[in-house]
Amino acid sequence: MAEIKATEILIKSKFRVQKHGEVFTPAWMVKKMLDIEGIKEFAENLTANFLEPAAGTGNFMVAIQERKLNMVKKNYCETLTQYENYSLIALASIYGIELLEDNAQECVMNMYEYYHDVYTEVAHKFGKKPKKNVLNSAKVIIKANMSQGDFLTKLASNGEPIIFSEWKATNDLGGKDKTITVNRTEYTLQDIYDKKKNELGSLYKAPAIIHQVDLFGEFEEPENIQSSEQNLRYSTVKITDVYKEELESID
Ligand SMILES: C[S@@+](CC[C@H](N)C(=O)[O-])C[C@H]1O[C@@H](n2cnc3c(N)ncnc32)[C@H](O)[C@@H]1O
C-alpha cells in the first residue's frame, strides 16, 4: 500500500523560517484540516479544484491527491483503463504555487511519486504494468499545475504572470466512460481572479514557429523569415495523451 512519508521534516533551517515563514504542516494536522466539514467532501470530489498558494513540499497537495485517488479506486476502477483516465482527471484538479525553487521541485516529485506508486499498485491488481503514456501524462499535468512563483504578486519566478491550465473533460463524467478527452486551456492567475473565460485550447503565449529556411536555397534576409505566434491552440486529446502537448493551427 502506497503511504505518505513517515519521517516528517517540519523545518529545514532557522534562516528559512525567519526569511520565508517556512514551517511545514505535520500529517496529523493536515488530516484534521482536510476532515473539516465541507473541505472533506471537496477533497473526495473528482473535479473540485484545489489551489495551495504556499505549497511547500506538498503536504496538503499530496494528502488531497491521496483522498481523490482513494475515491477513484472505489468508484472508477472497473477496468485499469477507467482508473487511468479518472485518476488523471482527479490529479488535474490539484494546483499549487511555491516561492522557493527547491520546495517547488520537491513538491512536483512528491506529487509524481505518490501518483506513480498508487497507479503501479492498481495496475498490478489487474495483472498489468504501468503504461508510459499515463505516467508521462501525469508528469505533464503535475508540472503544469505547479508554479514556482509568488502568490502575492501573481508572478512566476521568470517574471511572467503565473499560468495555470484548465483540463476540461469533454465527456459526461457521471456516465462513467472508460476514456476521457480533454481541452487544455491556459489562464493567468489574474484571469482566474477575474473569472475570465478564455477560448478553449488557448495558450497564454503560443510558441513562435520559425518557418523552415531552405539551407540550399538563396540566402534569406532575416526580415523575410516569418514567425507566427498567435494562431495555435492545444488540440482536444485523450487525457492519457496530454503528455504529447499537441498544438494545432486555429485557421
Ligand atoms: C508555512 S510553509 C507551509 C508549506 C505547506 N503549505 C505546508 O503546510 O506544509 C510556507 C511555504 O510558503 C512559501 N511561501 C512564502 N511566501 C510565499 C508566497 N508569497 N508565494 C508562494 N509561496 C510562498 C514558503 O517558501 C514555504 O515553503
Coordinates of C-alpha atoms in Angstrom, one line a residue, residues 7 12 15 17 40 47 73 90 95 112 126 161 166 173 177 213 222 230-231 240:
T7 CA 9.5 10.7 8.7
K12 CA 14.7 23.0 7.1
F15 CA 17.1 31.1 8.5
V17 CA 11.8 30.0 8.9
K40 CA -13.7 16.8 3.3
T47 CA -13.2 17.5 -10.2
K73 CA -10.2 3.4 -6.7
A90 CA -8.6 13.8 -10.3
Y95 CA -2.8 23.2 -8.2
Y112 CA 4.5 12.3 -9.0
F126 CA -5.2 -6.0 -12.8
P161 CA 2.4 36.0 -14.9
E166 CA -7.7 24.1 -17.0
L173 CA -18.0 12.1 -16.3
D177 CA -17.0 6.4 -19.7
V213 CA 14.8 28.1 -44.1
P222 CA 16.2 37.8 -41.5
Q230 CA -0.8 33.8 -32.3
N231 CA -2.7 31.1 -34.2
T240 CA -3.8 9.7 -21.3

